[in-house]
mmCIF file of C-alpha atoms in Angstrom:
data_model
loop_
_atom_site.group_PDB
_atom_site.id
_atom_site.type_symbol
_atom_site.label_atom_id
_atom_site.label_comp_id
_atom_site.label_asym_id
_atom_site.label_seq_id
_atom_site.Cartn_x
_atom_site.Cartn_y
_atom_site.Cartn_z
ATOM 1 C CA GLN A 7 39.507 -104.324 51.277
ATOM 2 C CA VAL A 8 40.925 -100.968 50.274
ATOM 3 C CA GLN A 9 44.014 -99.910 52.193
ATOM 4 C CA LEU A 10 45.930 -96.673 52.147
ATOM 5 C CA VAL A 11 49.412 -97.066 53.583
ATOM 6 C CA GLN A 12 51.390 -93.950 54.338
ATOM 7 C CA SER A 13 55.112 -93.422 54.832
ATOM 8 C CA GLY A 14 56.581 -93.189 58.302
ATOM 9 C CA ALA A 15 57.008 -90.382 60.784
ATOM 10 C CA GLU A 16 59.533 -87.662 60.079
ATOM 11 C CA VAL A 17 61.364 -84.931 61.955
ATOM 12 C CA LYS A 18 62.154 -81.841 59.916
ATOM 13 C CA THR A 19 63.971 -78.594 60.551
ATOM 14 C CA PRO A 20 62.385 -75.179 59.938
ATOM 15 C CA GLY A 21 62.695 -74.055 56.338
ATOM 16 C CA SER A 22 63.049 -77.579 54.978
ATOM 17 C CA SER A 23 60.568 -79.618 52.944
ATOM 18 C CA MET A 24 58.616 -82.781 53.629
ATOM 19 C CA ARG A 25 57.236 -85.494 51.370
ATOM 20 C CA VAL A 26 54.661 -88.035 52.437
ATOM 21 C CA SER A 27 53.584 -90.987 50.311
ATOM 22 C CA CYS A 28 50.262 -92.817 50.273
ATOM 23 C CA GLN A 29 49.964 -96.162 48.498
ATOM 24 C CA ALA A 30 46.533 -97.550 47.721
ATOM 25 C CA SER A 31 45.913 -101.287 47.520
ATOM 26 C CA GLY A 32 43.089 -103.771 47.648
ATOM 27 C CA GLY A 33 39.751 -103.765 45.864
ATOM 28 C CA THR A 34 39.296 -104.107 42.134
ATOM 29 C CA PHE A 35 39.535 -100.468 41.198
ATOM 30 C CA VAL A 36 41.929 -97.597 41.520
ATOM 31 C CA PRO A 37 40.783 -94.773 43.790
ATOM 32 C CA SER A 38 39.810 -91.839 41.651
ATOM 33 C CA THR A 39 40.886 -89.027 43.949
ATOM 34 C CA ILE A 40 43.266 -88.863 46.868
ATOM 35 C CA THR A 41 42.713 -86.069 49.357
ATOM 36 C CA TRP A 42 45.209 -84.823 51.926
ATOM 37 C CA VAL A 43 44.082 -83.631 55.346
ATOM 38 C CA ARG A 44 46.218 -82.580 58.273
ATOM 39 C CA GLN A 45 45.603 -82.342 62.002
ATOM 40 C CA ALA A 46 47.800 -80.298 64.307
ATOM 41 C CA PRO A 47 48.162 -81.602 67.870
ATOM 42 C CA GLY A 48 44.861 -81.247 69.732
ATOM 43 C CA GLN A 49 43.272 -79.467 66.776
ATOM 44 C CA GLY A 50 40.689 -80.213 64.108
ATOM 45 C CA LEU A 51 40.926 -81.450 60.554
ATOM 46 C CA GLU A 52 42.261 -79.204 57.805
ATOM 47 C CA TRP A 53 41.847 -79.921 54.088
ATOM 48 C CA MET A 54 45.029 -79.351 52.103
ATOM 49 C CA GLY A 55 44.187 -80.503 48.608
ATOM 50 C CA SER A 56 43.155 -83.332 46.330
ATOM 51 C CA ILE A 57 44.472 -85.013 43.227
ATOM 52 C CA ILE A 58 42.576 -86.973 40.605
ATOM 53 C CA LEU A 59 44.761 -90.037 40.086
ATOM 54 C CA SER A 60 43.800 -90.750 36.483
ATOM 55 C CA LEU A 61 44.483 -87.200 35.359
ATOM 56 C CA GLY A 62 47.206 -86.184 37.800
ATOM 57 C CA LYS A 63 45.212 -82.989 38.208
ATOM 58 C CA PRO A 64 45.541 -81.365 41.652
ATOM 59 C CA LYS A 65 43.561 -78.714 43.444
ATOM 60 C CA TYR A 66 44.856 -76.940 46.517
ATOM 61 C CA ALA A 67 43.447 -75.125 49.486
ATOM 62 C CA HIS A 68 44.193 -71.419 49.196
ATOM 63 C CA LYS A 69 46.159 -71.526 52.430
ATOM 64 C CA PHE A 70 48.676 -74.009 51.041
ATOM 65 C CA GLN A 71 48.714 -73.344 47.317
ATOM 66 C CA ASP A 72 52.113 -71.628 47.361
ATOM 67 C CA ARG A 73 53.798 -74.380 49.368
ATOM 68 C CA VAL A 74 52.145 -77.692 48.551
ATOM 69 C CA SER A 75 52.514 -80.004 45.591
ATOM 70 C CA LEU A 76 50.403 -83.115 45.034
ATOM 71 C CA THR A 77 51.509 -85.746 42.561
ATOM 72 C CA ALA A 78 50.502 -89.295 41.746
ATOM 73 C CA ASP A 79 51.950 -92.368 40.086
ATOM 74 C CA LYS A 80 49.127 -94.325 38.451
ATOM 75 C CA SER A 81 51.297 -97.373 37.831
ATOM 76 C CA THR A 82 51.888 -97.884 41.562
ATOM 77 C CA THR A 83 48.651 -96.199 42.759
ATOM 78 C CA THR A 84 50.780 -94.014 44.994
ATOM 79 C CA ALA A 85 50.098 -90.385 45.802
ATOM 80 C CA TYR A 86 52.623 -87.927 47.167
ATOM 81 C CA MET A 87 52.271 -84.714 49.110
ATOM 82 C CA GLU A 88 55.197 -82.301 49.315
ATOM 83 C CA LEU A 89 55.125 -79.266 51.575
ATOM 84 C CA THR A 90 57.899 -76.687 51.478
ATOM 85 C CA GLY A 91 59.003 -73.848 53.745
ATOM 86 C CA LEU A 92 58.198 -75.760 56.922
ATOM 87 C CA THR A 93 57.616 -73.975 60.221
ATOM 88 C CA SER A 94 56.659 -75.282 63.638
ATOM 89 C CA ASP A 95 53.031 -74.605 62.676
ATOM 90 C CA ASP A 96 53.305 -77.454 60.176
ATOM 91 C CA THR A 97 53.812 -79.986 62.964
ATOM 92 C CA ALA A 98 50.839 -82.271 62.488
ATOM 93 C CA VAL A 99 49.559 -85.682 61.533
ATOM 94 C CA TYR A 100 49.058 -85.796 57.775
ATOM 95 C CA TYR A 101 46.372 -88.091 56.384
ATOM 96 C CA CYS A 102 45.556 -89.237 52.900
ATOM 97 C CA ALA A 103 42.018 -90.371 52.131
ATOM 98 C CA ARG A 104 40.197 -91.817 49.151
ATOM 99 C CA ASP A 105 37.353 -90.068 47.389
ATOM 100 C CA PRO A 106 35.880 -92.835 45.239
ATOM 101 C CA ASN A 107 33.371 -90.762 43.294
ATOM 102 C CA GLU A 108 35.032 -87.363 43.073
ATOM 103 C CA THR A 109 32.215 -85.918 45.173
ATOM 104 C CA GLY A 110 34.262 -85.207 48.263
ATOM 105 C CA THR A 111 33.263 -88.174 50.377
ATOM 106 C CA LEU A 112 36.313 -89.711 52.029
ATOM 107 C CA ASP A 113 35.580 -93.372 52.607
ATOM 108 C CA TYR A 114 39.002 -94.849 53.397
ATOM 109 C CA TRP A 115 41.829 -93.148 55.253
ATOM 110 C CA GLY A 116 45.508 -93.819 55.674
ATOM 111 C CA GLN A 117 46.942 -94.412 59.094
ATOM 112 C CA GLY A 118 48.423 -90.934 59.306
ATOM 113 C CA THR A 119 52.004 -89.658 59.228
ATOM 114 C CA LEU A 120 53.314 -87.535 62.076
ATOM 115 C CA VAL A 121 55.647 -84.798 60.897
ATOM 116 C CA THR A 122 57.421 -82.819 63.584
ATOM 117 C CA VAL A 123 59.123 -79.564 62.664
ATOM 118 C CA SER A 124 61.713 -78.615 65.221
ATOM 119 C CA SER A 125 65.125 -77.014 65.346
ATOM 120 C CA ASP B 7 35.964 -70.078 51.317
ATOM 121 C CA ILE B 8 32.991 -71.838 52.876
ATOM 122 C CA GLN B 9 33.016 -71.870 56.672
ATOM 123 C CA LEU B 10 31.358 -74.641 58.671
ATOM 124 C CA THR B 11 30.335 -73.973 62.262
ATOM 125 C CA GLN B 12 29.463 -76.900 64.503
ATOM 126 C CA SER B 13 27.511 -76.683 67.727
ATOM 127 C CA PRO B 14 27.951 -77.514 70.442
ATOM 128 C CA SER B 15 31.748 -77.777 70.681
ATOM 129 C CA SER B 16 31.337 -80.515 73.247
ATOM 130 C CA LEU B 17 28.598 -82.374 75.038
ATOM 131 C CA SER B 18 28.174 -85.001 77.679
ATOM 132 C CA ALA B 19 25.347 -87.517 77.497
ATOM 133 C CA SER B 20 24.293 -90.796 79.053
ATOM 134 C CA ILE B 21 24.092 -94.246 77.554
ATOM 135 C CA GLY B 22 20.805 -94.564 75.680
ATOM 136 C CA ASP B 23 20.392 -90.827 75.123
ATOM 137 C CA ARG B 24 19.596 -89.118 71.852
ATOM 138 C CA VAL B 25 22.283 -86.654 70.756
ATOM 139 C CA THR B 26 22.111 -84.051 67.989
ATOM 140 C CA ILE B 27 25.035 -82.094 66.556
ATOM 141 C CA THR B 28 24.450 -79.161 64.218
ATOM 142 C CA CYS B 29 26.616 -77.948 61.365
ATOM 143 C CA ARG B 30 25.919 -74.587 59.745
ATOM 144 C CA ALA B 31 27.488 -73.521 56.440
ATOM 145 C CA SER B 32 28.343 -69.915 55.554
ATOM 146 C CA GLN B 33 26.575 -70.338 52.210
ATOM 147 C CA SER B 34 24.316 -72.901 50.606
ATOM 148 C CA ILE B 35 26.061 -76.187 49.872
ATOM 149 C CA SER B 36 23.042 -78.227 48.709
ATOM 150 C CA THR B 37 23.653 -81.647 50.305
ATOM 151 C CA TYR B 38 27.421 -81.729 49.814
ATOM 152 C CA LEU B 39 27.861 -82.296 53.530
ATOM 153 C CA HIS B 40 29.464 -85.357 55.112
ATOM 154 C CA TRP B 41 30.165 -86.495 58.655
ATOM 155 C CA TYR B 42 33.113 -88.302 60.233
ATOM 156 C CA GLN B 43 33.835 -89.825 63.614
ATOM 157 C CA GLN B 44 37.329 -89.680 65.069
ATOM 158 C CA LYS B 45 38.668 -91.410 68.144
ATOM 159 C CA PRO B 46 41.967 -90.410 69.778
ATOM 160 C CA GLY B 47 45.028 -91.527 67.861
ATOM 161 C CA LYS B 48 42.977 -92.856 64.946
ATOM 162 C CA PRO B 49 42.105 -91.540 61.502
ATOM 163 C CA PRO B 50 38.574 -90.294 60.949
ATOM 164 C CA LYS B 51 35.894 -92.796 60.057
ATOM 165 C CA PHE B 52 33.363 -92.123 57.315
ATOM 166 C CA LEU B 53 29.921 -91.824 58.942
ATOM 167 C CA ILE B 54 27.378 -90.034 56.732
ATOM 168 C CA TYR B 55 27.553 -88.945 53.094
ATOM 169 C CA HIS B 56 25.629 -86.270 51.242
ATOM 170 C CA ALA B 57 23.812 -85.138 54.366
ATOM 171 C CA SER B 58 21.813 -88.302 54.995
ATOM 172 C CA GLY B 59 23.421 -91.330 53.351
ATOM 173 C CA LEU B 60 24.547 -94.161 55.601
ATOM 174 C CA PRO B 61 27.630 -96.062 54.372
ATOM 175 C CA ASP B 62 27.709 -99.834 54.666
ATOM 176 C CA GLY B 63 28.706 -100.950 58.141
ATOM 177 C CA VAL B 64 27.698 -97.775 59.967
ATOM 178 C CA PRO B 65 25.132 -98.539 62.692
ATOM 179 C CA SER B 66 21.605 -97.355 61.990
ATOM 180 C CA ARG B 67 21.543 -95.353 65.236
ATOM 181 C CA PHE B 68 23.473 -92.711 63.282
ATOM 182 C CA SER B 69 21.486 -90.484 60.945
ATOM 183 C CA GLY B 70 21.955 -87.180 59.175
ATOM 184 C CA SER B 71 19.636 -84.567 57.753
ATOM 185 C CA GLY B 72 19.602 -81.112 56.254
ATOM 186 C CA THR B 73 20.125 -79.176 53.076
ATOM 187 C CA GLY B 74 21.326 -75.743 52.102
ATOM 188 C CA THR B 75 23.046 -74.265 55.140
ATOM 189 C CA GLU B 76 21.679 -76.229 58.108
ATOM 190 C CA PHE B 77 22.599 -79.824 58.821
ATOM 191 C CA SER B 78 22.453 -82.190 61.747
ATOM 192 C CA LEU B 79 23.887 -85.497 62.878
ATOM 193 C CA THR B 80 21.759 -87.493 65.299
ATOM 194 C CA ILE B 81 22.781 -90.455 67.390
ATOM 195 C CA VAL B 82 19.940 -92.357 69.028
ATOM 196 C CA ASN B 83 20.479 -94.848 71.835
ATOM 197 C CA LEU B 84 23.987 -93.531 72.542
ATOM 198 C CA GLN B 85 26.544 -96.301 73.155
ATOM 199 C CA PRO B 86 29.898 -96.225 74.985
ATOM 200 C CA GLU B 87 31.786 -96.671 71.714
ATOM 201 C CA ASP B 88 30.216 -93.462 70.373
ATOM 202 C CA SER B 89 32.519 -91.410 72.582
ATOM 203 C CA ALA B 90 34.521 -89.511 69.956
ATOM 204 C CA THR B 91 34.895 -86.226 68.125
ATOM 205 C CA TYR B 92 32.571 -85.661 65.188
ATOM 206 C CA TYR B 93 33.389 -83.491 62.194
ATOM 207 C CA CYS B 94 31.269 -82.212 59.333
ATOM 208 C CA GLN B 95 32.876 -81.590 55.942
ATOM 209 C CA GLN B 96 31.612 -79.762 52.852
ATOM 210 C CA SER B 97 32.673 -80.627 49.320
ATOM 211 C CA TYR B 98 30.472 -78.150 47.441
ATOM 212 C CA LEU B 99 33.283 -75.669 46.837
ATOM 213 C CA MET B 100 36.734 -77.076 47.407
ATOM 214 C CA ASN B 101 36.581 -78.744 50.824
ATOM 215 C CA SER B 102 36.502 -77.658 54.434
ATOM 216 C CA PHE B 103 35.750 -79.121 57.833
ATOM 217 C CA GLY B 104 33.868 -77.925 60.867
ATOM 218 C CA GLN B 105 35.837 -77.429 64.072
ATOM 219 C CA GLY B 106 34.548 -80.658 65.618
ATOM 220 C CA THR B 107 32.179 -81.682 68.406
ATOM 221 C CA LYS B 108 33.480 -83.826 71.230
ATOM 222 C CA VAL B 109 30.931 -86.312 72.582
ATOM 223 C CA GLU B 110 31.603 -87.725 76.009
ATOM 224 C CA ILE B 111 29.689 -90.392 77.900
ATOM 225 C CA LYS B 112 28.559 -89.490 81.420
#
């Protein structure tokens, strides 16, 4: 059973940075791509970017490309998402999800990490 | 960027009803369209892949169809546990999600 376990909730101040981790376990294969999606309170899903684990090659949504950095550690099958220049608009639940075939389908999701940006 | 527009934004239906949600893309995306179900406080659940594929474990009352710019998700014999918000997602060019459709049980 594939599991994606994310780091815990955080409270950040405006202008600071956040870093969320996502460790994959279970199954007999490494997930090929990890995608990050966020959801502001009461709002819909927003794609932030994806990273191919084997290549460490990220792609970013235009909206976030100046502020987000996706990295991955193959040895621990852990992906990281860093977002800088935080504002209150970045308050959201951040999810990682697995794309097993690099076609965009997200079959397993992490539990979500709530990040609150507040002064 | 490719925009996805879902309709309706919300609906209310009775147990046993047939429900259809539409997702329209701003340009052709072939069948790179997927559906997810999300319940409050939970991560989304993978529901339909590539417009009409049913992942293992998803009940057969869920089905998807469409190609190009027009897609639909249909739930037949609506059950209480189907109360949720449903999202479409395209992966043809980068990724994006529709705004969601909330399904409530009367």
